[in-house]
């Protein structure tokens, strides 16, 4: 007998519908799986056989042929265990088949029939709704994740027996219900507070501008000056994720397998901090079945690279295209996938190998040649893509002993939200732009017009610092954000002057 059960496969952060066809015929007892399955799918033969037997059902002592259609799409992972199990039970008439055409099945099956969570359930649920699928049957641990998608009935089951019971009497089961808008509104994001930072007013101001405009930022200073401390307080002043942004971020984390045991939705902006030994593929993503890397996991959030010059130069060069385009494309022989990567890059580094160049307290022991080689690790095109380059000095003893605290993150965050709202109104006609840092050339011409005095000041800075056209655009974007923080309708000379001050590395070289 022939049966067909619907499932899905992940391609990048999208999902494609897969038909799991099971045919039982005469011949030697064996299970054959075709349709470009990987090793994990091939191994499901033994898992499915044991799960069906240990759940009290019979496994046919005949030839079982499983076809995963379309046949030219690579299938990977254990998520096809459940649809294959249901297909075998349907082909042997041990399960009701009336609702199989309206539901999508997904999940890993243990040897005793227990359902285990799998990765990628959220994008599959979103695709199922678009395809007109009535509902999904998933492991109980994945049910809340799938239920984020409105308009799709999601049923979570603990084991194979519950799946059979559901197919026999679906009216006895209740779909999972979630009010995700409410959960986002009530979510609490813990982040270190800016009030813990003593002094460093220049660094604090840079953080505020970076948060308000989504600008890339690098702190340059000696060891112990507070570079990392400042960077880790940026999430506390960023605006909360909207529901659409949270759904977008959660789909990426779902594909990476980071939602299986963490609930239904990512409700706070990601903060990713890979070690400086990270490889290029770990940053941009990759693998024979492409998976998102750190820059995609930081989508709509922050990618923090501590000790930037310790990263290999060729690894850092991988960042150039995503920083400019907001996505990364990974090409393989059989497929090409695109991962979103709109993130804010925050980095920190010492000014020289010993760390004390320009430090008023301790003298630098590095030669001019060693400093040149040190900065040569960072290419000019990469540094052009960093809007804010900020020098951070060590605190004086009297500043360290000061008892007073700085302005808290809550009040800074309120100013950031107001500036973001101004930018949101500005870009209403172009929903692809979420903040000033994402403006393109045509947007700069429209929203960053300069008067004569501002233009002359910018021209003088370009000549003196030898700035590239890209660096000039960065200055204009930062100036627009500074004007938004001041609620100024137009960019003024003082806004341009402050933006130029954030080209520290350009002035050092």
Short mmCIF file of N, CA, C and O in Angstrom, two decimals, residues 79 416 485 496:
data_model
loop_
_atom_site.label_atom_id
_atom_site.label_comp_id
_atom_site.label_asym_id
_atom_site.label_seq_id
_atom_site.Cartn_x
_atom_site.Cartn_y
_atom_site.Cartn_z
N UNK A 79 14.74 15.30 11.47
CA UNK A 79 13.36 15.79 11.53
C UNK A 79 12.39 14.97 10.69
O UNK A 79 11.17 15.09 10.84
N UNK A 416 17.63 57.66 22.93
CA UNK A 416 17.86 56.82 21.76
C UNK A 416 16.53 56.48 21.08
O UNK A 416 16.40 56.55 19.85
N UNK A 485 19.40 63.20 17.59
CA UNK A 485 19.48 63.22 19.06
C UNK A 485 19.21 64.62 19.61
O UNK A 485 18.70 64.78 20.73
N UNK A 496 28.42 68.14 12.15
CA UNK A 496 29.51 67.67 11.29
C UNK A 496 30.82 67.62 12.07
O UNK A 496 31.59 66.65 11.99
#
